[in-house]
PDB file of C-alpha atoms and ligand atoms in Angstrom:
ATOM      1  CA  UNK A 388     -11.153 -53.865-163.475  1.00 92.00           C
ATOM      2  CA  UNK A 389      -7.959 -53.779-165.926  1.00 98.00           C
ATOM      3  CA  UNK A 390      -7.288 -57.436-165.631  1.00 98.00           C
ATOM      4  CA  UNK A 391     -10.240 -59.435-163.789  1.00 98.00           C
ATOM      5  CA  UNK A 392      -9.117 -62.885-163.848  1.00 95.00           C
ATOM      6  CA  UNK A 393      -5.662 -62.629-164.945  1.00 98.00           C
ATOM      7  CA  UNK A 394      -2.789 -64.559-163.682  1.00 98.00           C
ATOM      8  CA  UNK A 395      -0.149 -62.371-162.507  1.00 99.00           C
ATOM      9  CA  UNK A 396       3.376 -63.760-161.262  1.00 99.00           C
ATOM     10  CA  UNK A 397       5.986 -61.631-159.168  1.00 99.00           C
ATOM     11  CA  UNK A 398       9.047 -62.259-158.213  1.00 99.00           C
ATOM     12  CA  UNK A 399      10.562 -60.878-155.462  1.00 98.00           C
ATOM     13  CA  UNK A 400       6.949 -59.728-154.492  1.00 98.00           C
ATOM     14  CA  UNK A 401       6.854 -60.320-150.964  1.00 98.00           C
ATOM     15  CA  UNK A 402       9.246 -57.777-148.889  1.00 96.00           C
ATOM     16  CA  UNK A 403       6.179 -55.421-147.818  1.00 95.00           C
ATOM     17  CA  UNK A 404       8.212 -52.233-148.610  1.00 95.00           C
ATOM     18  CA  UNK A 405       9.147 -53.310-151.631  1.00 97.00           C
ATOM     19  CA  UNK A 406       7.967 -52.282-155.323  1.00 98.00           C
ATOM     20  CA  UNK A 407       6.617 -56.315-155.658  1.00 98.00           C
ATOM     21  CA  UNK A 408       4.741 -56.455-153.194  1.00 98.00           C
ATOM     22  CA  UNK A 409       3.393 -52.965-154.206  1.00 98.00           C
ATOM     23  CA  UNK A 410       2.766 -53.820-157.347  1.00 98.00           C
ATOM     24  CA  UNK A 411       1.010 -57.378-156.351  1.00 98.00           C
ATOM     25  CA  UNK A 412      -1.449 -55.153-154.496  1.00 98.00           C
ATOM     26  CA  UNK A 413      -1.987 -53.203-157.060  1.00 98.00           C
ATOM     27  CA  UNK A 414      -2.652 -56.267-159.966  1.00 98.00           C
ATOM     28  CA  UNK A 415      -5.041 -57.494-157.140  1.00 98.00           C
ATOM     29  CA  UNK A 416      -6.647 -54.454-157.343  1.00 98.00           C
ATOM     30  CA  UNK A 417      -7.371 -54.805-160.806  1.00 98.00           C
ATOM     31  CA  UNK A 418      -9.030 -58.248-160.410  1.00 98.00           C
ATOM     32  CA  UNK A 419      -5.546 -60.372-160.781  1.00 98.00           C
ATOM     33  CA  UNK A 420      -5.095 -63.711-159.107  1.00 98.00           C
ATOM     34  CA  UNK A 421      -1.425 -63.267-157.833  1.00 98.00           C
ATOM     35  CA  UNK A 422       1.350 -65.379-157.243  1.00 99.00           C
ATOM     36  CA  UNK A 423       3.659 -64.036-155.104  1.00 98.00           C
ATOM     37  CA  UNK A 424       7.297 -65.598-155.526  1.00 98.00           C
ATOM     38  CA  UNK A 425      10.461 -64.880-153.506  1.00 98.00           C
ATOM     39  CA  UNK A 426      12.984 -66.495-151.088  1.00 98.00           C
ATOM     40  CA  UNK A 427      12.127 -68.365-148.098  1.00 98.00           C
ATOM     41  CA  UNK A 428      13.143 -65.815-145.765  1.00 98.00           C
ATOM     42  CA  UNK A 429      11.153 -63.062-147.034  1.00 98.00           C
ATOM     43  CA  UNK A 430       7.662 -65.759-146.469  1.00 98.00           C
ATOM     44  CA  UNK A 431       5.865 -65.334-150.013  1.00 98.00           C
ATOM     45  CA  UNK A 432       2.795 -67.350-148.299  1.00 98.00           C
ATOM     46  CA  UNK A 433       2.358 -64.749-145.623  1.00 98.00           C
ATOM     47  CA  UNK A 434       2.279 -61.646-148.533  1.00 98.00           C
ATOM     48  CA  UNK A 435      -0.083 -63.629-150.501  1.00 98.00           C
ATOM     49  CA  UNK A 436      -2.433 -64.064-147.509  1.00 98.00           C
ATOM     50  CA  UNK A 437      -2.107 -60.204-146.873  1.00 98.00           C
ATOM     51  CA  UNK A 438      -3.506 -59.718-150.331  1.00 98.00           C
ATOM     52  CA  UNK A 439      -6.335 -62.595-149.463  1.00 98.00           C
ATOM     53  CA  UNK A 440      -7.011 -66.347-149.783  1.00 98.00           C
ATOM     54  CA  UNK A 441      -6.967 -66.485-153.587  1.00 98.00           C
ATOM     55  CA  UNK A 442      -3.488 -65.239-154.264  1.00 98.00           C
ATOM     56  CA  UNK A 443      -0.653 -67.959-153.868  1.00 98.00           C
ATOM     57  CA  UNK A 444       2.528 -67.639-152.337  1.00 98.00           C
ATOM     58  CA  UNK A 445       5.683 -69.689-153.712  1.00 98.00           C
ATOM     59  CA  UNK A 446       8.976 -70.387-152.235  1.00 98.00           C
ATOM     60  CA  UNK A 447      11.875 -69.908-155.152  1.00 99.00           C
ATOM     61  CA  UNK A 448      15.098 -68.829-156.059  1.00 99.00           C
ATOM     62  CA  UNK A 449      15.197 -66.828-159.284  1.00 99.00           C
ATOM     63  CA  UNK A 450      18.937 -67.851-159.918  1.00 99.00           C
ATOM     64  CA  UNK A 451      17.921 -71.249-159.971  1.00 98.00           C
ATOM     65  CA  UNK A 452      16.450 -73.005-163.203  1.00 98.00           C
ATOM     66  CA  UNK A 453      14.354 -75.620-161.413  1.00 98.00           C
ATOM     67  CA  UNK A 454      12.984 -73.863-158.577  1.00 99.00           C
ATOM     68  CA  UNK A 455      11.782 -70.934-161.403  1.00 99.00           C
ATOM     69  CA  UNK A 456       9.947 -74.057-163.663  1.00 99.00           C
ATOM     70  CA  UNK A 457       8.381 -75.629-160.661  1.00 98.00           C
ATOM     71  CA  UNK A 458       7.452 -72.029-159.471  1.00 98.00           C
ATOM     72  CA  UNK A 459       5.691 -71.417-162.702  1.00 99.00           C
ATOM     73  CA  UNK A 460       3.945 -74.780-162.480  1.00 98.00           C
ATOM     74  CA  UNK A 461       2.789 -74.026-159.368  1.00 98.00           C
ATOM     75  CA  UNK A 462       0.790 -71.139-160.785  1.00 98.00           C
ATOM     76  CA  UNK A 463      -0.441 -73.192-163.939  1.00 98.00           C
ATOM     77  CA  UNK A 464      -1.846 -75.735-161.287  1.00 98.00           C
ATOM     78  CA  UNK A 465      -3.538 -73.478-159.112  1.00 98.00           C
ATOM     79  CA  UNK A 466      -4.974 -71.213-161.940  1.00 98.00           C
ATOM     80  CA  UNK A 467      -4.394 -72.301-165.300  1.00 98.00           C
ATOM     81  CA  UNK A 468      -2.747 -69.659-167.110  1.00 98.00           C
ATOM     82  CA  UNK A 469      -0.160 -67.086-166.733  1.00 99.00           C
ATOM     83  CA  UNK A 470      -1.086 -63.581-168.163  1.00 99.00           C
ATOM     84  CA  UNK A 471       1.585 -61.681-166.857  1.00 99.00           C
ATOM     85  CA  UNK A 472       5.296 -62.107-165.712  1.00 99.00           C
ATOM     86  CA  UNK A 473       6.678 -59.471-163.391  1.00 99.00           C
ATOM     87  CA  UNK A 474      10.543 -60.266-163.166  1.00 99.00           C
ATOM     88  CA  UNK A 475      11.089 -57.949-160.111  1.00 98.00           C
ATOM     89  CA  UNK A 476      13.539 -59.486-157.893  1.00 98.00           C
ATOM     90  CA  UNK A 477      16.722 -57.487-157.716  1.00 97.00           C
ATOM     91  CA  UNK A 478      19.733 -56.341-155.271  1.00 96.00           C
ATOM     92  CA  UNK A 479      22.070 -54.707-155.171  1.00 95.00           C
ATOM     93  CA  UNK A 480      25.614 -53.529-153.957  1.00 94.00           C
ATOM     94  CA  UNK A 481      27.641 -50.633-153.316  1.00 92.00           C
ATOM     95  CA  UNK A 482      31.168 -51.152-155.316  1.00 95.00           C
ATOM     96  CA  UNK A 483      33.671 -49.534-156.893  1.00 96.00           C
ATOM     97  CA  UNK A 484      34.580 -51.158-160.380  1.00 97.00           C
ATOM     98  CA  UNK A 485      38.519 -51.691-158.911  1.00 98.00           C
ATOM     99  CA  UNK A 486      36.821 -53.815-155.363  1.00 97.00           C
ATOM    100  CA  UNK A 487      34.103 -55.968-157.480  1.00 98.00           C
ATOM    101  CA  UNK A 488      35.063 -59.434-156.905  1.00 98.00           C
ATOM    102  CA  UNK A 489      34.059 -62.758-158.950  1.00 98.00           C
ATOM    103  CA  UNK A 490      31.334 -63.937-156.505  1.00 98.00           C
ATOM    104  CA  UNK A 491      30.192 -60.088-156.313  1.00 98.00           C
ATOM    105  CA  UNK A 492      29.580 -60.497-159.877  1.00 98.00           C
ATOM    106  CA  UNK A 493      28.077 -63.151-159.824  1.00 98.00           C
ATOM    107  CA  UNK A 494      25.618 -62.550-157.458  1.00 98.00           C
ATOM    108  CA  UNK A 495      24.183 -59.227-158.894  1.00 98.00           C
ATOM    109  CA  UNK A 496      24.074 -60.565-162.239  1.00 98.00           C
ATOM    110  CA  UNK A 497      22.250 -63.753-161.518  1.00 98.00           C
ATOM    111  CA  UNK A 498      18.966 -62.607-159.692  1.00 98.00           C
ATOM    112  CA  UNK A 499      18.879 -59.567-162.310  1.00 98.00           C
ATOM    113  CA  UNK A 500      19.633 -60.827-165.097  1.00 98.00           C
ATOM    114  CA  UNK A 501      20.004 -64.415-165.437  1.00 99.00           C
ATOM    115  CA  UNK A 502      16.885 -64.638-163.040  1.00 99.00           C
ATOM    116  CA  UNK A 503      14.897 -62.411-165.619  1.00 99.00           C
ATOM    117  CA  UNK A 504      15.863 -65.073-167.872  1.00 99.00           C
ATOM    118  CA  UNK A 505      15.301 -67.899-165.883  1.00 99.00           C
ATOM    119  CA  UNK A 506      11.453 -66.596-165.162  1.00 99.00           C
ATOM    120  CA  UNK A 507      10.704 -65.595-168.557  1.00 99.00           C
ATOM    121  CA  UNK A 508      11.701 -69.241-170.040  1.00 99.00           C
ATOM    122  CA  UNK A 509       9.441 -70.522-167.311  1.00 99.00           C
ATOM    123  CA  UNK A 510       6.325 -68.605-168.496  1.00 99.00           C
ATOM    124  CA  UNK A 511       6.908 -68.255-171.885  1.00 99.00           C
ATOM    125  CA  UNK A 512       5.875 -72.002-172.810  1.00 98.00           C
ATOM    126  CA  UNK A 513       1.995 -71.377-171.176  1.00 98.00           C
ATOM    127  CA  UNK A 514       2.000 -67.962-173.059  1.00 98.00           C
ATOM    128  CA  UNK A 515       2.722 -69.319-176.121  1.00 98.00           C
ATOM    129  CA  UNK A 516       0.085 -71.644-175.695  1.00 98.00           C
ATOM    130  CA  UNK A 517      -2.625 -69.206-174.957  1.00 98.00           C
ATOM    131  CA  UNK A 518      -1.124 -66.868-177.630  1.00 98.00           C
ATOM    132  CA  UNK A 519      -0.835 -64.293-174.992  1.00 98.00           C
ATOM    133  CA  UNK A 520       1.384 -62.962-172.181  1.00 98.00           C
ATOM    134  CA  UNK A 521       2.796 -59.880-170.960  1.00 99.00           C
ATOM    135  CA  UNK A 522       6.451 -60.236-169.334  1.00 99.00           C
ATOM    136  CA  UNK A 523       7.583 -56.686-167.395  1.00 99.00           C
ATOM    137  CA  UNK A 524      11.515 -56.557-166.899  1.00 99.00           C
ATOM    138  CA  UNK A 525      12.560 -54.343-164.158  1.00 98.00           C
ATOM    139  CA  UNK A 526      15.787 -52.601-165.282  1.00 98.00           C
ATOM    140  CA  UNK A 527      16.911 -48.917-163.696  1.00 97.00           C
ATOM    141  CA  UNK A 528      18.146 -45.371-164.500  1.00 96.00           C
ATOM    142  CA  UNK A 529      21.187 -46.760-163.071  1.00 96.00           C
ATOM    143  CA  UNK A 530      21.505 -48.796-166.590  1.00 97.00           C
ATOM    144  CA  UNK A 531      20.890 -45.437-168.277  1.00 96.00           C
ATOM    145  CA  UNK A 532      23.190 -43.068-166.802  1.00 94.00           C
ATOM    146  CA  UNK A 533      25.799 -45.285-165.284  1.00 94.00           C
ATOM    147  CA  UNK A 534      24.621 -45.734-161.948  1.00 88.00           C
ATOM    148  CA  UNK A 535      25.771 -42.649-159.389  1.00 71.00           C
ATOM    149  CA  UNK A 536      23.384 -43.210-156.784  1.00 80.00           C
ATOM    150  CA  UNK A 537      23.578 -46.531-155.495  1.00 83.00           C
ATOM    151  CA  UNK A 538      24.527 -49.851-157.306  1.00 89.00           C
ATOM    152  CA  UNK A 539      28.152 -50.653-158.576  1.00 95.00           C
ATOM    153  CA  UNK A 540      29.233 -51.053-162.419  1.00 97.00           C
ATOM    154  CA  UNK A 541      28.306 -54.211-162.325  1.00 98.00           C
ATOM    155  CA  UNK A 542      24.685 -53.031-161.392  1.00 98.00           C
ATOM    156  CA  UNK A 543      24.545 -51.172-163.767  1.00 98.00           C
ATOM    157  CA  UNK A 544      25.647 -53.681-166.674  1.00 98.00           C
ATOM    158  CA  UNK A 545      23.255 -55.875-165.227  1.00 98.00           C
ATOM    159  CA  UNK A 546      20.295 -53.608-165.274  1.00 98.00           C
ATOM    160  CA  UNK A 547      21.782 -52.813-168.733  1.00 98.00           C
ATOM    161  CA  UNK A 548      21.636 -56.357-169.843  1.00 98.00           C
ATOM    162  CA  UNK A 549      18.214 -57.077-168.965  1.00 99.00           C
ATOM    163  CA  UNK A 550      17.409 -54.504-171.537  1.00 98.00           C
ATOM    164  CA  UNK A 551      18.868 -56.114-174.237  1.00 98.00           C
ATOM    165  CA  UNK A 552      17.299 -58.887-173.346  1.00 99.00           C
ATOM    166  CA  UNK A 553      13.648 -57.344-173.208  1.00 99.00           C
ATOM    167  CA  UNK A 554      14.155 -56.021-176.477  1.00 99.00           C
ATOM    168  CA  UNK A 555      15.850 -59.348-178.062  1.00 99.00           C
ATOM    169  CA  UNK A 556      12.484 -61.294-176.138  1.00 99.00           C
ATOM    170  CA  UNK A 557       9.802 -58.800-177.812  1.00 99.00           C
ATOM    171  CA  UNK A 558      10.990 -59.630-181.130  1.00 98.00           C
ATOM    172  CA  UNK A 559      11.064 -63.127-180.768  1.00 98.00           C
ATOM    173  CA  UNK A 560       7.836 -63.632-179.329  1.00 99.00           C
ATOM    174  CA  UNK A 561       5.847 -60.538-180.789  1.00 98.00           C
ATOM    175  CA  UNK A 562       4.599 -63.039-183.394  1.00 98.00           C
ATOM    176  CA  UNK A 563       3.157 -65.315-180.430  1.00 98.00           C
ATOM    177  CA  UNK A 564       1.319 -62.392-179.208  1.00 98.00           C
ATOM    178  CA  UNK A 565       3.616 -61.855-175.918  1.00 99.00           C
ATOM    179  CA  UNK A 566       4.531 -58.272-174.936  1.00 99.00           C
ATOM    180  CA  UNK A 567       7.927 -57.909-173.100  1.00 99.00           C
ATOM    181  CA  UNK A 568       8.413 -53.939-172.149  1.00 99.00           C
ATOM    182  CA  UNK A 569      11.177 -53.135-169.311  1.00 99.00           C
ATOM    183  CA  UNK A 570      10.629 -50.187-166.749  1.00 98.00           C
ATOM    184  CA  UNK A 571      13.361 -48.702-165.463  1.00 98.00           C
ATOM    185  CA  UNK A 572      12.600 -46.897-161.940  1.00 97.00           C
ATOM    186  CA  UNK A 573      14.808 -44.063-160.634  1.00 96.00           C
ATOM    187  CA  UNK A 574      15.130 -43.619-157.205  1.00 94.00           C
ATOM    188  CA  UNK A 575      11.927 -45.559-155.074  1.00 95.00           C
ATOM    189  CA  UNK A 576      12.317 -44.984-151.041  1.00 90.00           C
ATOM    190  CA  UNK A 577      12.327 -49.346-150.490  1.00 89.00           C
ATOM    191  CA  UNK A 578      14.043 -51.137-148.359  1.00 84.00           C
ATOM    192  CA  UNK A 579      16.739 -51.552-150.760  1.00 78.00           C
ATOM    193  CA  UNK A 580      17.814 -47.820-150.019  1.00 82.00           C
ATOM    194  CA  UNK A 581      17.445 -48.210-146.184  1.00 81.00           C
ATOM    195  CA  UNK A 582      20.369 -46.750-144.905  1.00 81.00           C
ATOM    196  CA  UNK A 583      22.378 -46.218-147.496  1.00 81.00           C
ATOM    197  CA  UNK A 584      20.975 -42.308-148.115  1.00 85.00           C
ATOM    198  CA  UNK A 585      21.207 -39.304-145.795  1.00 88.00           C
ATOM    199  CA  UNK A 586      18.137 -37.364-145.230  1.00 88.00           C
ATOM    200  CA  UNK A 587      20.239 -34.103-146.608  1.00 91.00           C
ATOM    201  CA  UNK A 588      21.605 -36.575-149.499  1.00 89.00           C
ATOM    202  CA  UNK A 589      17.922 -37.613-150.816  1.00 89.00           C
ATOM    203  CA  UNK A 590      17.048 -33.967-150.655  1.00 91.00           C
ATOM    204  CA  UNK A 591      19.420 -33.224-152.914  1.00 91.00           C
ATOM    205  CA  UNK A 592      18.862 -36.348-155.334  1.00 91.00           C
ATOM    206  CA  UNK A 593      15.333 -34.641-155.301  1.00 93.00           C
ATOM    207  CA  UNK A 594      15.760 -31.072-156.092  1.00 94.00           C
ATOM    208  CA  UNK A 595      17.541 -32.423-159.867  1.00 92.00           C
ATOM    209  CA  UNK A 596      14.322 -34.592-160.156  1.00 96.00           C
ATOM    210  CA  UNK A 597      11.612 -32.765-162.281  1.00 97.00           C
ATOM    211  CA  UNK A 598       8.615 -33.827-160.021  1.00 98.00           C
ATOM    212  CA  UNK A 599      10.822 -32.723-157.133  1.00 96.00           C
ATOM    213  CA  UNK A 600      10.307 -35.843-154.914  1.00 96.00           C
ATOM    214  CA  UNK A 601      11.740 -39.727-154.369  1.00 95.00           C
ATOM    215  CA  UNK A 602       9.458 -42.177-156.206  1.00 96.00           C
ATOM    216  CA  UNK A 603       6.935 -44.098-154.276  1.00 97.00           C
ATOM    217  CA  UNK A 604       6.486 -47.976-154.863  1.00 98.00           C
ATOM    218  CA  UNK A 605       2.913 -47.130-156.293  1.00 98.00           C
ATOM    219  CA  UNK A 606       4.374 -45.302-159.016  1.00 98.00           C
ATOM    220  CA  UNK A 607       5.980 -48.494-160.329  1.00 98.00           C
ATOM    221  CA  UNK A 608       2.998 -50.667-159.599  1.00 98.00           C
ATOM    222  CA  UNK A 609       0.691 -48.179-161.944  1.00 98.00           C
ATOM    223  CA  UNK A 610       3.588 -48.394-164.725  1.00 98.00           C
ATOM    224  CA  UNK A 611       3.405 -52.675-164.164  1.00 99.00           C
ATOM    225  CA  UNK A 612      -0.668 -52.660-164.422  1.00 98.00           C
ATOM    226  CA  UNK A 613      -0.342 -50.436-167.544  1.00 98.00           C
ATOM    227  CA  UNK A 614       2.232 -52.769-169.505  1.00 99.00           C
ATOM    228  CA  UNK A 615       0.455 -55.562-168.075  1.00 98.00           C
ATOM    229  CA  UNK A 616      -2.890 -54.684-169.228  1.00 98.00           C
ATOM    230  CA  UNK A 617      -4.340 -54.162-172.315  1.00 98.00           C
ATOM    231  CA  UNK A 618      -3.615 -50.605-172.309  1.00 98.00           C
ATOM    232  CA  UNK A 619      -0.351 -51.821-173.275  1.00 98.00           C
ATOM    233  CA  UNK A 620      -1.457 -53.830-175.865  1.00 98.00           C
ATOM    234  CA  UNK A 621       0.498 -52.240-179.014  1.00 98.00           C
ATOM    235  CA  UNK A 622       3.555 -51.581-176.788  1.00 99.00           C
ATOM    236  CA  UNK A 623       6.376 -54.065-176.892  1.00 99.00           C
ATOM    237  CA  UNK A 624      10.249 -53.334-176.503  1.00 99.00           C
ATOM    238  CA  UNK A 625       9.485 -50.647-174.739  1.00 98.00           C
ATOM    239  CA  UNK A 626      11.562 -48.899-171.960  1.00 98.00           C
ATOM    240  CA  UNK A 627       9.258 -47.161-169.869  1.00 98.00           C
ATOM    241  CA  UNK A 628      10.782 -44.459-167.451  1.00 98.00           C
ATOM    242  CA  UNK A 629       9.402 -44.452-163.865  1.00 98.00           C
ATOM    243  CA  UNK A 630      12.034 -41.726-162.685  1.00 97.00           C
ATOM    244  CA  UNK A 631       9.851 -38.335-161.522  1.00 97.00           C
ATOM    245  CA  UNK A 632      11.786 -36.548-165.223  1.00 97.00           C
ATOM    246  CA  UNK A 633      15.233 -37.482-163.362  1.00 94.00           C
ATOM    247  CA  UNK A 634      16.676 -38.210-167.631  1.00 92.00           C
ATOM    248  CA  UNK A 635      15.012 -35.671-169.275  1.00 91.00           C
ATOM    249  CA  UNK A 636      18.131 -33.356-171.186  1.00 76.00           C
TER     250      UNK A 636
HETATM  251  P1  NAD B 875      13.806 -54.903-152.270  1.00 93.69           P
HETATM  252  O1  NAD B 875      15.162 -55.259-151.769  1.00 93.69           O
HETATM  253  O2  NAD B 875      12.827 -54.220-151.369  1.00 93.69           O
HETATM  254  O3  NAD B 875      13.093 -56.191-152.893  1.00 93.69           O
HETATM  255  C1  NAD B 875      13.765 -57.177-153.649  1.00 93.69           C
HETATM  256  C2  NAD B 875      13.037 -58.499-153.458  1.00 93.69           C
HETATM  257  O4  NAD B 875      13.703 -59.497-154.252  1.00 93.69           O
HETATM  258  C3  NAD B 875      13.055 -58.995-152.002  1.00 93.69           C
HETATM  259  O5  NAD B 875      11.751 -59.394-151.625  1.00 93.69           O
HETATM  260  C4  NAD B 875      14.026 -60.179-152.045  1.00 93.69           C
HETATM  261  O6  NAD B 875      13.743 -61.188-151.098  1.00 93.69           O
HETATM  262  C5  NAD B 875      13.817 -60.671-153.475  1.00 93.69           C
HETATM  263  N1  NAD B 875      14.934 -61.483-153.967  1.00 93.69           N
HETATM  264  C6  NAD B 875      16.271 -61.224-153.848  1.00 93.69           C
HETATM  265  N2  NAD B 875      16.978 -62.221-154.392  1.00 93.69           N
HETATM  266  C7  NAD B 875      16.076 -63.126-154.868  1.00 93.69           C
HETATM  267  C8  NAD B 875      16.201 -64.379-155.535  1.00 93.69           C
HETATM  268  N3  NAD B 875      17.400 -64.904-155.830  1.00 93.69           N
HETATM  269  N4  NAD B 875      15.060 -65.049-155.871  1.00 93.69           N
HETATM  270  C9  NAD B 875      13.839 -64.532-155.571  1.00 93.69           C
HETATM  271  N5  NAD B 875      13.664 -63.354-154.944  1.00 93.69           N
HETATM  272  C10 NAD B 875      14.776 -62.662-154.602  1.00 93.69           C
HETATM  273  O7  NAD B 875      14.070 -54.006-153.574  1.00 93.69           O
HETATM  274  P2  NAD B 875      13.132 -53.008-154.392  1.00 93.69           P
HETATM  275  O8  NAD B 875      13.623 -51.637-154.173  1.00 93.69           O
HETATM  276  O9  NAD B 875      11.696 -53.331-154.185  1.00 93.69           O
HETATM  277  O10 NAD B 875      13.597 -53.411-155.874  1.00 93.69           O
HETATM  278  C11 NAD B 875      12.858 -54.238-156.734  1.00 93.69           C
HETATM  279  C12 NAD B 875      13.519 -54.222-158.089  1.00 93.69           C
HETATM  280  O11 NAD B 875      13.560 -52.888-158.604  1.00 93.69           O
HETATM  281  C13 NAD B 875      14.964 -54.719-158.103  1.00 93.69           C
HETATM  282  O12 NAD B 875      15.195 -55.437-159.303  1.00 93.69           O
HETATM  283  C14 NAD B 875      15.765 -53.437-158.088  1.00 93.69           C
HETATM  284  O13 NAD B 875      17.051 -53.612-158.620  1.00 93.69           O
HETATM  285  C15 NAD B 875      14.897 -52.565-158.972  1.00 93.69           C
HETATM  286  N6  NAD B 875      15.099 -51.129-158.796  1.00 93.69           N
HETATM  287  C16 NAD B 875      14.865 -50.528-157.593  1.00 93.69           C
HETATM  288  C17 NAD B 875      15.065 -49.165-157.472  1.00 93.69           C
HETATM  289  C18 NAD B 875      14.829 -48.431-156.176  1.00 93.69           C
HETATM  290  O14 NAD B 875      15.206 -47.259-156.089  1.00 93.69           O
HETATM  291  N7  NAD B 875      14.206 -49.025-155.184  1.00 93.69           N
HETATM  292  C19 NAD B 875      15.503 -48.418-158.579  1.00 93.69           C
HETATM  293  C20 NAD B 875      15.718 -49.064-159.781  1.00 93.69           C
HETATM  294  C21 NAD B 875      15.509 -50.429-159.886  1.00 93.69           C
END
């Protein structure tokens, strides 16, 4: 058991195709308590009960400063501590830079990036205190190489702005003993590709990937136990590729 007894928080955990929800199984796996934080709509409570009765489920809006400080409460209440942040929640949309509008914008930008902010300032108090904490960003290729395969520009800059803002996080807390590492995943068959791929077109995408194949949710989960375990525990800053080789040149 990698984390018996940790606190693990993820947002945008509880969409059962999705790599949260994935990854929540997995940290239970490993002996985490898990709370399991999304939007209404997508019923955290009913994930968390999939995983079993001692994993919570909290209703909350990333974008929003109060719902992510009450969320985070919510976990210090029920457990006591919070080990490990998994800012997660993400979407995305199909744009051209020239048909982006303001609210488009705005939208992509704030669960990304503003909500990876919003979480981590949340958590980061109860870390401190412990002197421990391991915060996991979820960035993409699509920050690497420009995008290409799904998200718009502004996708891409957000994706691209949560890095900066892993690496700017690790430095300040490093001396706290809080680890904030970034994955960035290439192309994971979730909902968040449903319909937007041809069977022909993912074929393709996969014969330029290395390990030949689409990644699977698991793959990101085992990348999220690593940083959030002690495994991980002289890694901080770090951008850890999830992507099958896809960047390799
Ligand atoms: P998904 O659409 O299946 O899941 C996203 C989850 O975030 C959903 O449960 C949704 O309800 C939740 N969410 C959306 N807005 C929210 C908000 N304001 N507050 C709280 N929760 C909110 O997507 P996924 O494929 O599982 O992606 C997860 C993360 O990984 C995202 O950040 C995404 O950008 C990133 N990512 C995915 C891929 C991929 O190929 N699937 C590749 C690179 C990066």
């Amino acid at each position: 058991m990698l984390l018996k007894d940790r606190v693990a928080i993820v947002t945008g955990g509880a969409g059962i195709n999705g790599l949260g929800f994935a990854t929540a199984r997995m940290l239970a796996a490993h002996g985490a308590n898990v709370v399991i934080l999304d939007l209404a709509g997508a019923n955290p409570a009913g994930a968390a009960a999939e995983l079993g009765p001692q994993h919570l489920g909290v209703v909350a809006d990333v974008t929003n400063k109060e719902q992510c400080d009450a969320a985070a409460q919510a976990a210090l209440a029920r457990f006591g501590r919070i080990d490990i942040l998994f800012a997660n929640a993400g979407i995305t949309q199909p744009r051209k830079t020239l048909d982006i509008t303001a609210a488009d914008y705005d939208a992509v930008l704030d669960v990304s990036l503003r909500g990876t902010l919003l979480m981590s300032q949340a958590v980061l108090p109860a870390m401190r205190e412990q002197r421990s904490g391991s915060i996991i960003c979820t960035s993409s290729v699509s920050a690497q190489r420009g995008g290409g395969i799904l998200g718009g520009p502004h996708y891409s800059a957000a994706k691209a702005g949560v890095l900066g803002l892993m690496r700017a996080m690790a430095r300040e807390f490093g001396p706290d003993g809080i680890r904030v590492n970034a994955i960035t995943p290439g192309l994971i068959a979730t909902d968040i590709i449903k319909g937007k791929l041809t069977e022909e077109r993912k074929g393709e995408i996969a014969n330029d990937i290395p390990l030949a194949r689409l990644g699977r949710a698991d793959d990101i989960a085992g990348a999220v136990v690593f940083l959030g375990s002690d495994l991980s525990a002289y890694c901080t800053g770090v951008t850890l590729d999830v992507n099958g080789g896809m960047l390799i040149h």
